[in-house]
Each structure stands twice: as structure tokens, then as C-alpha cells.
């Protein structure tokens, strides 16, 4: 083991505009070598203008030598943390054995580790507190280690516009922790430990040094560039971010500029135009949200009580309870709702069917949610009883998978709350911590939309910093602290007016339908109404209304996963000609069988090719009998 020698050249401090970044570095097995490589590669003669906090899994029964070892590889002072220690720039802090550690107001606070049934995850614990306290000044680095500790912390840091690095798995002694972090899709740089310091310093200089912060005032002075960014995002992803809060947008853009060391917003626009992959990266950054199971436990307790009073008490036996969770991210909130509903129904011995529609813009998050696989650190949010009842531990102990009977309750789908048709006939909408990212104009359109989607006396569950604003005539307060509301039925005029502005008819079938000024809700075409009546009986966000020949009369939702335009076709389209590869033959057989038997036909686990890749889909072909069904 070598000792780091200090050169006699003068030390040059980096100049940081305000505050200083806090770099949390997490490691487990094999972490010592990675720590040594990291600090040995730190440029000599430069004060990095940031603090480094090392969190490693340490044996609780032995004195740690990590402080002394790290000191051999850096000229910065290295401290083993004591409770209440203030953090200073250009210093290194090491967690002591047998402790967890938090960061609050520039102070490191220690908590004695106790023997419980829950897994000890000190990296996640520290990273999450760092993100909450430091926001964009939080930086997380994941080095060698077994397990998945740090993955939840990565999400928390990125949710607050911080930056994340991970060690190249092939360069680490144990690759589980870096692989788990990288699998989130949120890691900004994947490097060897010795490559990290130079990249870290470049990032800090561009994010917090010579560049001005991309704040609201800067954005207002350059609306042309901002408009171009919105256009590029909309053209490539189909989603419009122009009505998101400027503070949210600006922080995300500033972070991407710092990652690529781009000094002007005009330069970033040019980079976006030349680099389609960066448009996708910015899009994913826009969608990052912090989520976990049973977020705000007290609010979930209140919701459980109100389900008993407001929902179960008025539902006849055999009813379907319909729930919508927009902005569901990776699914933790939606699964939490499923768990409390199942618990209450079983405890009361009720005969209800639960259907939960969980939607999000982020297709990667939706794919992750469908798997129902979560890192072991969810044990900090989910009780041991619920883990045993609703989850299965993966063979290597690094993750939990939620039971299939719970997964089957939920339908996860990609859905744009701003432009796609809403779900309807709902008993509960849980939209928590989504509206805080939207501007006030868009918020005022969503609340009437939720009113329209809910049944009479339906429940609206919002985040702790959200509310219904001026629409107290549409919703009554059930619990102020938990932000739980009850739908009112005493007024509709405002709902109708807002819905007309918010939800213009987007399907060809509806464009010729006249709106009646005396109606409370938008008038539906007969085909749309017929299709939606069938959708209410099944779990589906996409559907097609066809005749026995397969001619399409109406499309609902996003059908691109199943259908694509047939070359050269004009006029009325046929679903068999538009079916994607892997779907055609079984769809034809099922359609013929449903028409001849007049019974529903179910097709499960069909392998369909979409955008160059195969995915598994399920179909239900259900006969429809109606005098309004058109003929050709």
C-alpha cells in the first residue's frame, strides 16, 4: 500500500458561486480498493471546493481503519464522523462502524444501528437525507459492493436534480451495487474509480462555478431557446412540457448542460438538435420523481379509514372498485393502494373486485413497475408483516418481488394526463406529488378533469403540498393534513367549461359531433360510448371497435403497440391488415371464434413485435350487440 505524497506547488481553490456540493460515496464489499483509486486520482494542487462523505458497510464488531487508510491517499483532512459534526469543503468524512448517518443543515448526525428484522442500508439512508437537504448540490457515487444499497438513494438524488456516478461494473470487485444503480437508467456517468475525480471536478465547475444558474429570470430572457427545447421534446417524444413549472424545467435543463459542460442555453439547443439521444435523456430527466411504498404513512392510515366510511359502506356486494393512479412512476404508490384495499377487503370479509389503472409518461418506469421487483431497501417503508404477506424474497436476497395476485389487480400503461382521454367511473384517484411540477394553469384544468372521472362521492388523494385550489365547489375536504377530498355533485358548469378547453376531441370519429351548450359533459359519439361501455367491463386502456370482418369503426387509447398503418391503404382500415408481426394469425382465429360463438375469447401472452423488439401482450375479443352498430 503506497502513501500519497504532497507536491509543494501552491493549492488552487475552485470558486463555487454559492454553497458547495456534498459528494456522498457509497461502497460495500471491494470498496476499499475503489476508495483508494478514487482519492489517489484526485488532482494535486487543487482544492475541489466540495466535501466528501464516505458510507461503507463496516463490521460492527471491529474498529474501522478506513479513516487512516484514506488519509494516505489524499492531502485533504479525513475525519471519522462524530455526532453533530459540521461539514466543511475540501474535507473527507467517514461513517463510523455500527451507525447510520443523516445530513441536515450542514450537520452530520449519527444513529446507532439496532438489531431489527429490517436490512441495514446505510447508503440509501444517507443519500436520501442528502438529497432532501441539498437538492441540486447533492452528488452520489456508487462504488463496488454486493446487494442493491444505494439504488433508492440514486433515485432520491436525481429527483432533486443532483448528479450520480457509478463504477464500471467490470472494474469493481463486486458489481451488484453498481449494476443495480445503473439499471435505474438514472446514472449520469459510468466510469472507473480513478476516472471519476476529473469528471466530477469538470461537472462542479460547470454546474456551480463560472456558469450562472439557469433560473427563471434567465429563462424569461431567452424564451426563444426555451420554445425550441419544448418543440424538440414534443417532436421526438410527443409530449408537451411548456406548462410545467419553469423552476422544474430550468433545473433539469441546467443539470443536463452541466453534464455535457455546455455553457449557454443556445449551445444546448444546438446540441439537442444534433443529438437525438440527448432529447431522450432530457425527457427522462423531466419525468424523474421521488416515490416509495406508503409515502406519508399517516396519510395512508387516513385513507384506509375513509375507504371504510365512504366507499365500502355504500358498495353492494360483488361490486368493482375502480382506482386510477396517474403519474405512477415505478409503481410503488399504486401497489401500496392495492395492498391496503386487499387488506381491508379481506379483514372485513367483503366480496369486491379491485381494478387499479396505473399510468405514467415514462415507458421505462412503466416497464419496471410491471415486473413488481424492488430492491431490498423497501424494508424501510414496508412492514415485516406486509413483506411476508405480499412479497417474495429473490433467491440472492437482494430484492423483493410483489405477489402475482397483487400484480394482477393493476394495469400499468403509458398515458399522457395532459392530452390522453381520462379514465372514468372511478371510486378513487390517487394523484400525489405530480401537480407540484405543473404550472397553475394546468393544475386548474386537472382538478375538474378528476371531478369528471370520479363517481359520486368518489375520493381524491393528493400530495402533501397540493390541493384543489379554487375548486372547493367540486370537492369537499375530508382531511386537511392528508389532502384527502370527497367529490361533490352540486355543480357542473365549471367542470364542463374547463373540460371543453382541456380535452378537445382528438379522434376522427368525434370531430363531427356537435357540443350542446346545455349539457353538463362533452357529448360522446355513439361509437365512442359503445366502446367505453365495453371498456368499463374489462381492464383495458386501449381498444378497437370492429365488425366481424375486422373493419375498424373506432379506436380508443394508444393502439400503436398492436397496430400500424398498412402501406397503401386508404379509407376504412382493417384490423387484420394493421396487426403487428406476431399478432395477425391468432387475432384472425379469435375474431372468427368470437363472431361465431358470440362469447368472449381471451388470448394471453402473445409475442408481438413493436419498434424492432418483441413484447408480450394480452387480448380480449368481446362480442357487442347494439342497434347502433353501423353497417358497410
Coordinates of C-alpha atoms in Angstrom, one line a residue:
X1 CA 0.0 0.0 0.0
X2 CA 1.5 3.3 -1.1
X3 CA 1.5 6.7 0.7
X4 CA 0.2 9.7 -1.2
X5 CA 3.0 12.4 -1.5
X6 CA 2.1 16.0 -1.5
X7 CA 3.7 18.3 -4.0
X8 CA 5.0 21.7 -2.9
X9 CA 3.1 23.6 -5.6
X10 CA 0.5 26.1 -4.4
X11 CA -3.0 24.9 -3.8
X12 CA -5.6 26.5 -6.1
X13 CA -9.2 26.6 -4.8
X14 CA -12.1 26.2 -7.2
X15 CA -14.6 29.1 -7.0
X16 CA -18.1 28.0 -6.4
X17 CA -21.0 30.5 -6.8
X18 CA -23.0 29.7 -3.7
X19 CA -22.7 26.9 -1.1
X20 CA -20.7 23.8 -2.0
X21 CA -21.5 20.4 -3.3
X22 CA -21.7 17.4 -0.9
X23 CA -20.4 14.2 -2.5
X24 CA -21.8 11.0 -0.9
X25 CA -19.7 7.9 -1.8
X26 CA -21.2 4.5 -1.1
X27 CA -19.4 1.2 -1.2
X28 CA -19.6 -2.3 0.3
X29 CA -17.5 -5.3 -0.5
X30 CA -14.5 -4.4 -2.5
X31 CA -15.0 -0.7 -1.7
X32 CA -11.6 -0.1 -0.1
X33 CA -9.7 -0.5 -3.3
X34 CA -12.2 1.7 -5.1
X35 CA -11.8 4.4 -2.4
X36 CA -8.0 4.3 -2.7
X37 CA -8.2 4.6 -6.5
X38 CA -10.7 7.5 -6.3
X39 CA -8.7 9.6 -3.9
X40 CA -5.3 8.8 -5.5
X41 CA -6.6 10.2 -8.8
X42 CA -7.7 13.5 -7.2
X43 CA -5.7 16.2 -8.9
X44 CA -2.9 17.6 -6.7
X45 CA -2.7 21.3 -6.2
X46 CA -6.4 21.9 -6.4
X47 CA -8.9 22.4 -3.6
X48 CA -12.1 20.8 -5.1
X49 CA -14.5 23.1 -3.2
X50 CA -16.7 20.2 -2.2
X51 CA -17.0 17.8 0.8
X52 CA -16.8 14.0 0.5
X53 CA -18.8 11.7 2.8
X54 CA -17.9 8.0 2.7
X55 CA -20.5 5.5 3.6
X56 CA -19.3 1.9 3.6
X57 CA -20.7 -1.3 5.1
X58 CA -18.4 -1.9 8.1
X59 CA -18.2 -4.7 10.5
X60 CA -20.0 -3.6 13.8
X61 CA -17.5 -5.6 15.9
X62 CA -14.2 -4.2 14.7
X63 CA -12.6 -0.8 14.8
X64 CA -12.5 0.8 11.4
X65 CA -9.1 1.8 9.9
X66 CA -10.8 3.4 6.9
X67 CA -10.0 6.9 8.1
X68 CA -6.3 6.2 8.4
X69 CA -6.2 4.4 5.1
X70 CA -7.9 7.2 3.1
X71 CA -5.7 9.8 4.7
X72 CA -2.7 8.1 3.0
X73 CA -4.2 8.9 -0.4
X74 CA -5.3 12.5 -0.1
X75 CA -4.0 15.8 1.1
X76 CA -7.5 16.8 2.4
X77 CA -8.1 16.2 6.1
X78 CA -10.0 13.0 6.8
X79 CA -12.3 12.7 9.8
X80 CA -14.3 9.8 11.3
X81 CA -17.7 11.3 11.9
X82 CA -18.9 12.3 15.4
X83 CA -22.5 13.1 16.0
X84 CA -23.3 16.7 15.2
X85 CA -20.1 17.3 13.2
X86 CA -20.4 20.3 10.8
X87 CA -19.3 19.6 7.2
X88 CA -16.7 21.9 5.6
X89 CA -15.5 21.9 2.0
X90 CA -12.2 20.3 1.0
X91 CA -12.6 17.7 3.7
X92 CA -13.4 13.9 3.8
X93 CA -15.8 12.4 6.4
X94 CA -16.0 8.6 7.1
X95 CA -19.0 6.9 8.7
X96 CA -18.1 5.0 11.9
X97 CA -19.0 1.3 12.3
X98 CA -22.4 0.2 13.6
X99 CA -24.1 3.5 12.7
X100 CA -26.5 5.1 10.2
X101 CA -25.9 8.7 9.2
X102 CA -28.1 11.6 8.0
X103 CA -27.3 15.0 6.7
X104 CA -29.3 18.0 7.7
X105 CA -28.5 21.7 7.6
X106 CA -24.8 21.1 7.0
X107 CA -24.6 18.8 10.0
X108 CA -23.9 15.0 10.1
X109 CA -26.0 13.2 12.6
X110 CA -25.4 9.6 13.7
X111 CA -27.9 7.0 14.7
X112 CA -26.9 3.8 16.5
X113 CA -27.7 0.7 14.4
X114 CA -30.2 -1.5 16.3
X115 CA -30.8 -5.2 15.7
X116 CA -34.1 -5.5 13.8
X117 CA -35.6 -7.7 11.1
X118 CA -35.0 -4.9 8.6
X119 CA -31.9 -4.9 6.4
X120 CA -29.3 -2.3 7.3
X121 CA -29.0 0.1 4.2
X122 CA -26.8 3.0 5.3
X123 CA -26.0 4.2 1.8
X124 CA -29.7 4.7 0.9
X125 CA -30.4 6.2 4.3
X126 CA -27.7 8.8 3.9
X127 CA -28.2 9.6 0.2
X128 CA -32.0 10.2 0.7
X129 CA -31.3 12.6 3.5
X130 CA -28.6 14.3 1.4
X131 CA -31.0 14.8 -1.5
X132 CA -33.7 16.2 0.7
X133 CA -31.3 18.7 2.3
X134 CA -29.0 19.7 -0.5
X135 CA -31.2 19.3 -3.7
X136 CA -29.0 20.0 -6.8
X137 CA -25.9 20.3 -4.6
X138 CA -26.2 16.6 -3.8
X139 CA -23.9 14.2 -5.7
X140 CA -24.0 10.5 -5.3
X141 CA -21.3 7.9 -6.2
X142 CA -21.8 4.2 -6.1
X143 CA -18.6 2.0 -6.0
X144 CA -18.0 -1.7 -5.6
X145 CA -20.4 -3.6 -3.4
X146 CA -22.8 -6.6 -3.2
X147 CA -26.5 -6.1 -3.0
X148 CA -28.5 -3.0 -4.0
X149 CA -27.9 -0.5 -1.3
X150 CA -27.7 3.0 -2.8
X151 CA -30.3 2.4 -5.6
X152 CA -33.1 4.2 -3.8
X153 CA -30.7 7.0 -2.9
X154 CA -29.8 7.4 -6.6
X155 CA -33.5 8.0 -7.3
X156 CA -33.8 10.5 -4.5
X157 CA -30.7 12.5 -5.6
X158 CA -31.8 12.6 -9.3
X159 CA -35.3 13.5 -8.2
X160 CA -33.8 16.7 -6.6
X161 CA -31.7 17.4 -9.7
X162 CA -28.4 16.1 -8.2
X163 CA -25.8 14.2 -10.2
X164 CA -24.9 10.5 -9.9
X165 CA -21.9 8.4 -10.9
X166 CA -21.4 4.6 -10.7
X167 CA -18.3 2.5 -11.1
X168 CA -18.0 0.5 -14.3
X169 CA -19.1 -3.0 -13.1
X170 CA -16.2 -4.7 -14.8
X171 CA -13.7 -2.6 -12.9
X172 CA -15.3 -3.4 -9.5
X173 CA -14.5 -6.4 -7.3
X174 CA -18.3 -6.8 -6.6
X175 CA -20.6 -5.5 -9.3
X176 CA -24.1 -5.9 -7.7
X177 CA -24.4 -2.3 -6.3
X178 CA -23.1 -0.5 -9.5
X179 CA -25.3 -2.7 -11.7
X180 CA -28.4 -2.0 -9.5
X181 CA -27.7 1.7 -9.7
X182 CA -27.1 1.7 -13.5
X183 CA -30.3 -0.4 -14.1
X184 CA -32.3 2.6 -12.9
X185 CA -31.3 4.5 -16.0
X186 CA -30.6 7.5 -13.9
X187 CA -26.8 7.3 -13.6
X188 CA -25.1 10.3 -15.4
X189 CA -21.5 8.9 -15.6
X190 CA -20.3 5.2 -15.6
X191 CA -16.6 5.3 -15.0
X192 CA -13.7 3.6 -13.3
X193 CA -13.0 4.9 -9.8
X194 CA -9.8 6.6 -11.0
X195 CA -11.7 8.4 -13.8
X196 CA -14.3 9.9 -11.5
X197 CA -12.4 12.8 -9.9
X198 CA -11.6 14.6 -13.1
X199 CA -15.1 14.3 -14.4
X200 CA -16.5 15.3 -11.1
X201 CA -14.4 18.5 -11.0
X202 CA -15.5 19.4 -14.5
X203 CA -19.1 18.9 -13.6
X204 CA -18.9 21.0 -10.5
X205 CA -17.1 23.9 -12.3
X206 CA -19.8 24.0 -15.0
X207 CA -22.8 23.4 -12.6
X208 CA -21.8 25.7 -9.8
X209 CA -18.7 27.7 -10.7
X210 CA -18.3 30.0 -13.6
X211 CA -21.7 29.5 -15.1
X212 CA -24.8 31.4 -13.8
X213 CA -27.6 29.3 -12.6
X214 CA -30.3 28.7 -15.2
X215 CA -33.0 30.4 -13.1
X216 CA -36.4 31.7 -14.1
X217 CA -35.1 35.1 -15.0
X218 CA -32.6 33.6 -17.4
X219 CA -35.3 31.5 -19.0
X220 CA -37.6 34.6 -19.4
X221 CA -34.8 36.5 -21.1
X222 CA -34.4 33.6 -23.6
X223 CA -37.9 32.4 -24.4
X224 CA -36.8 31.6 -28.0
X225 CA -34.4 29.0 -26.9
X226 CA -36.8 27.6 -24.3
X227 CA -39.5 27.3 -27.0
X228 CA -37.1 25.4 -29.3
X229 CA -36.4 23.0 -26.5
X230 CA -40.1 22.4 -26.0
X231 CA -40.6 21.8 -29.7
X232 CA -37.7 19.3 -29.9
X233 CA -39.1 17.4 -26.9
X234 CA -42.6 17.4 -28.4
X235 CA -41.5 16.4 -31.9
X236 CA -39.4 13.4 -30.6
X237 CA -41.5 12.2 -27.6
X238 CA -45.0 13.5 -28.4
X239 CA -45.2 15.3 -25.0
X240 CA -45.5 19.0 -24.3
X241 CA -43.6 20.3 -21.3
X242 CA -44.4 24.0 -21.9
X243 CA -47.0 24.0 -19.0
X244 CA -44.6 22.5 -16.4
X245 CA -43.3 24.8 -13.7
X246 CA -40.4 26.9 -15.0
X247 CA -38.4 26.1 -11.9
X248 CA -38.7 22.4 -12.6
X249 CA -37.8 22.8 -16.2
X250 CA -34.9 25.1 -15.7
X251 CA -33.3 22.9 -13.0
X252 CA -33.5 19.9 -15.3
X253 CA -32.0 21.7 -18.3
X254 CA -29.2 23.3 -16.1
X255 CA -28.3 19.8 -14.9
X256 CA -28.1 18.4 -18.4
X257 CA -26.0 21.4 -19.5
X258 CA -23.6 20.8 -16.7
X259 CA -23.3 17.1 -17.5
X260 CA -22.2 18.0 -21.0
X261 CA -20.3 21.1 -20.0
X262 CA -22.3 23.4 -22.2
X263 CA -22.0 27.0 -21.2
X264 CA -25.1 28.6 -22.9
X265 CA -28.7 27.6 -23.4
X266 CA -28.2 28.4 -27.1
X267 CA -25.4 25.9 -27.2
X268 CA -27.6 23.3 -25.5
X269 CA -30.3 23.9 -28.1
X270 CA -27.8 23.2 -30.9
X271 CA -26.6 20.1 -29.0
X272 CA -30.2 18.8 -28.8
X273 CA -30.7 19.4 -32.5
X274 CA -27.6 17.4 -33.3
X275 CA -28.0 14.6 -30.7
X276 CA -31.4 12.9 -30.6
X277 CA -30.3 10.7 -27.8
X278 CA -29.9 13.8 -25.6
X279 CA -33.5 14.8 -26.3
X280 CA -34.5 11.4 -24.9
X281 CA -32.2 11.9 -21.9
X282 CA -33.7 15.3 -21.2
X283 CA -37.2 13.8 -21.5
X284 CA -36.4 11.1 -18.9
X285 CA -34.9 13.8 -16.6
X286 CA -38.1 15.8 -16.8
X287 CA -40.0 12.8 -15.6
X288 CA -37.9 11.8 -12.6
X289 CA -39.9 11.8 -9.4
X290 CA -39.3 10.5 -5.9
X291 CA -41.6 7.7 -4.9
X292 CA -41.7 4.9 -2.3
X293 CA -44.1 2.5 -0.7
X294 CA -46.7 4.0 1.6
X295 CA -45.2 7.5 1.3
X296 CA -46.6 9.6 4.2
X297 CA -47.8 6.6 6.3
X298 CA -50.2 8.8 8.3
X299 CA -51.9 9.9 5.1
X300 CA -52.4 6.2 4.2
X301 CA -53.9 5.5 7.5
X302 CA -56.4 8.3 7.0
X303 CA -57.2 7.0 3.5
X304 CA -57.8 3.5 4.9
X305 CA -60.3 4.9 7.4
X306 CA -62.1 6.8 4.8
X307 CA -62.3 3.8 2.5
X308 CA -64.3 2.1 5.2
X309 CA -66.6 5.1 5.8
X310 CA -67.1 6.5 2.3
X311 CA -66.5 3.6 -0.1
X312 CA -67.1 0.2 1.4
X313 CA -70.2 1.3 3.3
X314 CA -72.0 2.2 0.1
X315 CA -70.8 -0.5 -2.3
X316 CA -73.0 -3.5 -2.8
X317 CA -71.5 -7.0 -2.6
X318 CA -69.9 -8.1 -5.9
X319 CA -69.1 -4.5 -7.0
X320 CA -65.9 -3.5 -8.8
X321 CA -63.7 -0.8 -7.0
X322 CA -62.0 1.2 -9.7
X323 CA -58.9 3.3 -8.9
X324 CA -56.7 5.5 -11.1
X325 CA -53.1 6.4 -10.1
X326 CA -51.8 8.9 -12.7
X327 CA -48.1 9.7 -12.6
X328 CA -47.4 6.3 -11.0
X329 CA -43.7 6.2 -11.8
X330 CA -42.2 2.8 -10.9
X331 CA -45.4 1.6 -9.2
X332 CA -44.7 1.8 -5.5
X333 CA -47.7 4.1 -4.8
X334 CA -50.1 2.0 -7.0
X335 CA -49.0 -1.2 -5.3
X336 CA -49.4 0.5 -1.9
X337 CA -53.0 1.3 -2.8
X338 CA -53.6 -2.3 -3.9
X339 CA -52.2 -3.7 -0.6
X340 CA -54.4 -1.5 1.7
X341 CA -57.5 -2.3 -0.4
X342 CA -56.9 -6.1 -0.3
X343 CA -56.1 -5.9 3.4
X344 CA -59.4 -4.1 4.2
X345 CA -61.5 -6.3 2.0
X346 CA -60.0 -9.5 3.5
X347 CA -60.3 -8.2 7.0
X348 CA -64.0 -7.3 6.6
X349 CA -64.7 -10.5 4.5
X350 CA -66.2 -8.4 1.7
X351 CA -66.8 -9.5 -1.9
X352 CA -65.3 -6.8 -4.1
X353 CA -63.1 -6.9 -7.2
X354 CA -60.3 -4.3 -7.3
X355 CA -59.1 -2.7 -10.5
X356 CA -56.3 -0.2 -10.4
X357 CA -55.2 1.7 -13.5
X358 CA -51.6 3.0 -13.0
X359 CA -50.3 5.3 -15.7
X360 CA -47.3 7.4 -16.5
X361 CA -45.5 9.2 -19.3
X362 CA -42.3 7.2 -18.7
X363 CA -42.4 3.9 -20.6
X364 CA -39.2 2.7 -18.8
X365 CA -40.8 3.4 -15.4
X366 CA -44.0 1.5 -16.5
X367 CA -41.9 -1.5 -17.7
X368 CA -40.2 -1.5 -14.3
X369 CA -43.5 -1.3 -12.4
X370 CA -45.0 -4.2 -14.3
X371 CA -42.2 -6.5 -13.1
X372 CA -43.1 -5.8 -9.5
X373 CA -39.4 -6.2 -8.5
X374 CA -37.9 -3.8 -5.9
X375 CA -34.6 -3.6 -4.1
X376 CA -34.3 -4.9 -0.5
X377 CA -34.3 -1.4 0.9
X378 CA -38.1 -1.3 0.6
X379 CA -38.0 -2.9 4.0
X380 CA -37.6 0.6 5.5
X381 CA -41.0 1.5 4.1
X382 CA -42.9 -1.8 4.2
X383 CA -43.6 -3.6 7.4
X384 CA -42.3 -7.1 8.0
X385 CA -45.9 -8.4 8.1
X386 CA -46.6 -6.9 4.7
X387 CA -43.3 -8.1 3.2
X388 CA -44.2 -11.7 4.3
X389 CA -47.8 -11.4 3.1
X390 CA -47.4 -9.6 -0.2
X391 CA -43.8 -10.2 -1.4
X392 CA -41.4 -12.9 -2.1
X393 CA -37.7 -12.6 -1.5
X394 CA -35.5 -13.2 -4.5
X395 CA -33.0 -16.1 -4.2
X396 CA -30.0 -13.9 -3.6
X397 CA -31.8 -11.8 -1.0
X398 CA -31.1 -8.5 -2.9
X399 CA -34.7 -7.8 -3.9
X400 CA -38.4 -8.4 -3.2
X401 CA -41.0 -9.3 -5.9
X402 CA -44.6 -8.5 -5.2
X403 CA -47.0 -11.4 -5.4
X404 CA -48.8 -12.1 -8.7
X405 CA -52.2 -11.9 -7.1
X406 CA -51.4 -8.2 -6.3
X407 CA -49.8 -7.6 -9.7
X408 CA -52.9 -8.9 -11.4
X409 CA -55.0 -6.2 -9.8
X410 CA -53.1 -3.5 -11.6
X411 CA -52.9 -2.4 -15.2
X412 CA -49.9 -0.3 -16.0
X413 CA -50.0 1.7 -19.2
X414 CA -48.2 4.7 -20.8
X415 CA -50.6 7.6 -20.6
X416 CA -50.3 11.4 -21.0
X417 CA -52.5 13.0 -18.4
X418 CA -52.5 16.3 -20.4
X419 CA -53.7 15.0 -23.8
X420 CA -55.0 11.5 -23.5
X421 CA -58.6 10.7 -22.5
X422 CA -59.1 10.2 -18.8
X423 CA -60.4 7.0 -17.1
X424 CA -63.9 7.2 -15.8
X425 CA -66.4 5.7 -13.4
X426 CA -63.7 5.8 -10.7
X427 CA -64.0 5.4 -6.9
X428 CA -60.6 6.8 -6.1
X429 CA -58.0 8.9 -7.8
X430 CA -54.6 9.0 -6.2
X431 CA -52.5 11.7 -7.9
X432 CA -49.8 12.5 -5.3
X433 CA -46.8 14.8 -5.9
X434 CA -47.5 15.2 -9.6
X435 CA -49.2 18.6 -9.8
X436 CA -46.3 20.3 -7.9
X437 CA -44.4 20.0 -11.2
X438 CA -47.1 21.7 -13.2
X439 CA -47.9 25.4 -13.6
X440 CA -51.1 26.9 -12.1
X441 CA -52.9 27.0 -15.4
X442 CA -52.5 23.2 -15.9
X443 CA -53.4 22.5 -12.3
X444 CA -56.7 24.3 -12.8
X445 CA -57.5 22.1 -15.7
X446 CA -56.7 18.8 -13.9
X447 CA -59.0 19.3 -10.9
X448 CA -62.2 19.5 -12.9
X449 CA -60.9 16.6 -15.0
X450 CA -60.6 14.5 -11.8
X451 CA -64.1 15.6 -10.8
X452 CA -65.4 14.4 -14.2
X453 CA -63.6 11.0 -13.8
X454 CA -64.9 10.2 -10.3
X455 CA -68.2 8.6 -9.3
X456 CA -70.5 10.4 -7.0
X457 CA -68.8 10.6 -3.6
X458 CA -65.5 9.4 -5.1
X459 CA -62.3 10.2 -3.3
X460 CA -59.3 12.3 -4.5
X461 CA -56.0 11.7 -2.8
X462 CA -53.3 14.4 -3.4
X463 CA -49.8 15.1 -2.2
X464 CA -48.9 17.0 1.0
X465 CA -48.1 20.2 -0.9
X466 CA -51.1 20.0 -3.3
X467 CA -54.8 21.0 -3.1
X468 CA -57.9 21.7 -5.2
X469 CA -57.3 25.4 -5.1
X470 CA -60.4 27.4 -6.1
X471 CA -62.4 24.3 -6.9
X472 CA -63.9 23.8 -3.4
X473 CA -67.3 23.7 -5.1
X474 CA -66.2 20.5 -6.8
X475 CA -64.5 18.8 -3.8
X476 CA -65.1 18.8 -0.1
X477 CA -62.2 18.4 2.4
X478 CA -62.2 15.1 4.3
X479 CA -58.8 15.5 5.9
X480 CA -56.7 18.7 5.5
X481 CA -53.3 17.3 6.6
X482 CA -53.6 14.2 4.4
X483 CA -55.1 16.1 1.4
X484 CA -58.0 13.7 1.0
X485 CA -61.0 15.1 -0.7
X486 CA -64.6 14.0 -1.4
X487 CA -66.2 14.7 -4.8
X488 CA -69.3 17.0 -4.7
X489 CA -72.2 16.7 -7.1
X490 CA -73.8 20.2 -6.6
X491 CA -72.2 21.9 -9.6
X492 CA -71.1 21.1 -13.1
X493 CA -70.8 24.2 -15.1
X494 CA -67.2 24.9 -14.2
X495 CA -66.3 21.3 -14.9
X496 CA -67.9 21.4 -18.3
X497 CA -66.3 24.7 -19.4
X498 CA -62.8 23.6 -18.3
X499 CA -63.1 20.1 -19.8
X500 CA -64.0 21.5 -23.2
X501 CA -60.8 23.6 -23.1
X502 CA -58.7 20.8 -21.7
X503 CA -60.0 17.8 -23.6
X504 CA -60.6 18.7 -27.3
X505 CA -61.9 15.7 -29.3
X506 CA -58.8 14.1 -30.8
X507 CA -60.2 11.2 -32.7
X508 CA -61.6 11.5 -36.2
X509 CA -64.8 9.8 -35.2
X510 CA -65.6 12.5 -32.7
X511 CA -64.8 15.6 -34.7
X512 CA -68.2 15.9 -36.3
X513 CA -70.2 15.6 -33.1
X514 CA -71.7 18.9 -32.0
X515 CA -71.4 20.1 -28.4
X516 CA -74.6 21.1 -26.8
X517 CA -74.2 24.2 -24.5
X518 CA -76.9 22.8 -22.2
X519 CA -75.1 19.5 -21.4
X520 CA -73.0 19.1 -18.3
X521 CA -70.3 17.0 -20.1
X522 CA -68.9 16.7 -23.6
X523 CA -71.3 14.7 -25.9
X524 CA -69.9 11.4 -26.9
X525 CA -70.4 9.8 -30.3
X526 CA -72.4 6.6 -30.3
X527 CA -69.3 4.6 -31.3
X528 CA -67.3 6.1 -28.5
X529 CA -70.0 5.5 -26.0
X530 CA -70.4 1.9 -27.1
X531 CA -66.7 1.2 -26.9
X532 CA -66.4 2.8 -23.4
X533 CA -69.3 0.7 -22.2
X534 CA -67.3 -2.4 -23.0
X535 CA -64.1 -1.0 -21.5
X536 CA -65.9 -0.5 -18.2
X537 CA -66.3 -4.3 -18.0
X538 CA -62.7 -5.0 -18.7
X539 CA -59.2 -3.8 -17.7
X540 CA -58.1 -2.0 -20.8
X541 CA -56.6 1.3 -21.7
X542 CA -56.6 0.6 -25.5
X543 CA -59.3 -0.9 -27.6
X544 CA -60.7 -1.2 -31.1
X545 CA -64.4 -1.5 -32.2
X546 CA -64.6 -3.7 -35.3
X547 CA -67.2 -5.7 -37.2
X548 CA -66.9 -9.5 -37.9
X549 CA -64.7 -8.8 -40.9
X550 CA -62.3 -6.8 -38.9
X551 CA -63.1 -3.3 -40.3
X552 CA -62.3 -0.7 -37.7
X553 CA -65.0 1.8 -36.6
X554 CA -63.4 3.3 -33.5
X555 CA -60.0 3.3 -31.7
X556 CA -59.7 4.1 -28.0
X557 CA -56.4 5.0 -26.3
X558 CA -52.9 4.2 -27.7
X559 CA -53.1 1.2 -30.0
X560 CA -49.6 1.6 -31.5
X561 CA -48.3 -1.5 -29.6
X562 CA -50.8 -3.7 -31.5
X563 CA -51.5 -1.9 -34.8
X564 CA -49.6 0.0 -37.5
X565 CA -50.9 1.6 -40.7
X566 CA -51.0 -0.7 -43.7
X567 CA -49.0 0.6 -46.7
X568 CA -51.2 1.9 -49.5
X569 CA -54.4 1.6 -47.6
X570 CA -56.9 4.5 -47.7
X571 CA -60.4 4.9 -46.2
X572 CA -61.7 2.4 -43.7
X573 CA -58.9 0.3 -42.2
X574 CA -59.0 -3.4 -41.3
X575 CA -57.5 -4.6 -38.0
X576 CA -56.2 -7.8 -39.5
X577 CA -54.2 -5.8 -42.1
X578 CA -52.9 -3.4 -39.5
X579 CA -51.9 -6.1 -36.9
X580 CA -48.3 -6.0 -36.0
X581 CA -46.0 -9.0 -36.5
X582 CA -46.9 -11.9 -34.2
X583 CA -50.5 -10.8 -33.7
X584 CA -52.2 -11.4 -37.1
X585 CA -52.9 -15.2 -37.2
X586 CA -54.2 -15.6 -33.6
X587 CA -56.2 -12.4 -33.9
X588 CA -57.9 -13.7 -37.0
X589 CA -58.8 -17.0 -35.3
X590 CA -60.0 -15.3 -32.2
X591 CA -62.1 -12.8 -34.1
X592 CA -63.8 -15.6 -36.1
X593 CA -64.5 -17.6 -32.9
X594 CA -66.0 -14.6 -31.1
X595 CA -68.2 -13.8 -34.0
X596 CA -69.5 -17.4 -34.4
X597 CA -69.9 -18.3 -30.7
X598 CA -70.9 -14.8 -29.5
X599 CA -68.7 -15.4 -26.5
X600 CA -65.6 -13.6 -25.3
X601 CA -62.3 -15.0 -26.5
X602 CA -59.1 -14.4 -24.4
X603 CA -55.6 -14.5 -25.9
X604 CA -52.8 -14.3 -23.4
X605 CA -49.0 -14.0 -23.7
X606 CA -48.9 -13.1 -27.4
X607 CA -45.5 -12.2 -28.6
X608 CA -45.8 -9.0 -30.7
X609 CA -43.0 -7.1 -32.5
X610 CA -43.1 -3.3 -31.7
X611 CA -40.4 -0.8 -32.7
X612 CA -38.0 -3.6 -33.5
X613 CA -38.4 -5.6 -30.3
X614 CA -40.9 -8.3 -29.2
X615 CA -43.1 -7.8 -26.2
X616 CA -45.8 -9.8 -24.5
X617 CA -49.4 -8.7 -24.8
X618 CA -52.9 -10.0 -23.8
X619 CA -56.1 -9.5 -25.8
X620 CA -59.8 -9.9 -25.2
X621 CA -62.2 -10.1 -28.2
X622 CA -65.7 -9.4 -26.8
X623 CA -68.9 -9.6 -29.0
X624 CA -71.0 -6.4 -29.0
X625 CA -74.7 -6.4 -29.7
X626 CA -76.2 -3.0 -30.5
X627 CA -78.7 -1.5 -32.8
X628 CA -76.3 1.5 -33.2
X629 CA -73.6 -0.7 -34.7
X630 CA -73.1 0.7 -38.3
X631 CA -73.1 -1.4 -41.4
X632 CA -71.0 -1.1 -44.5

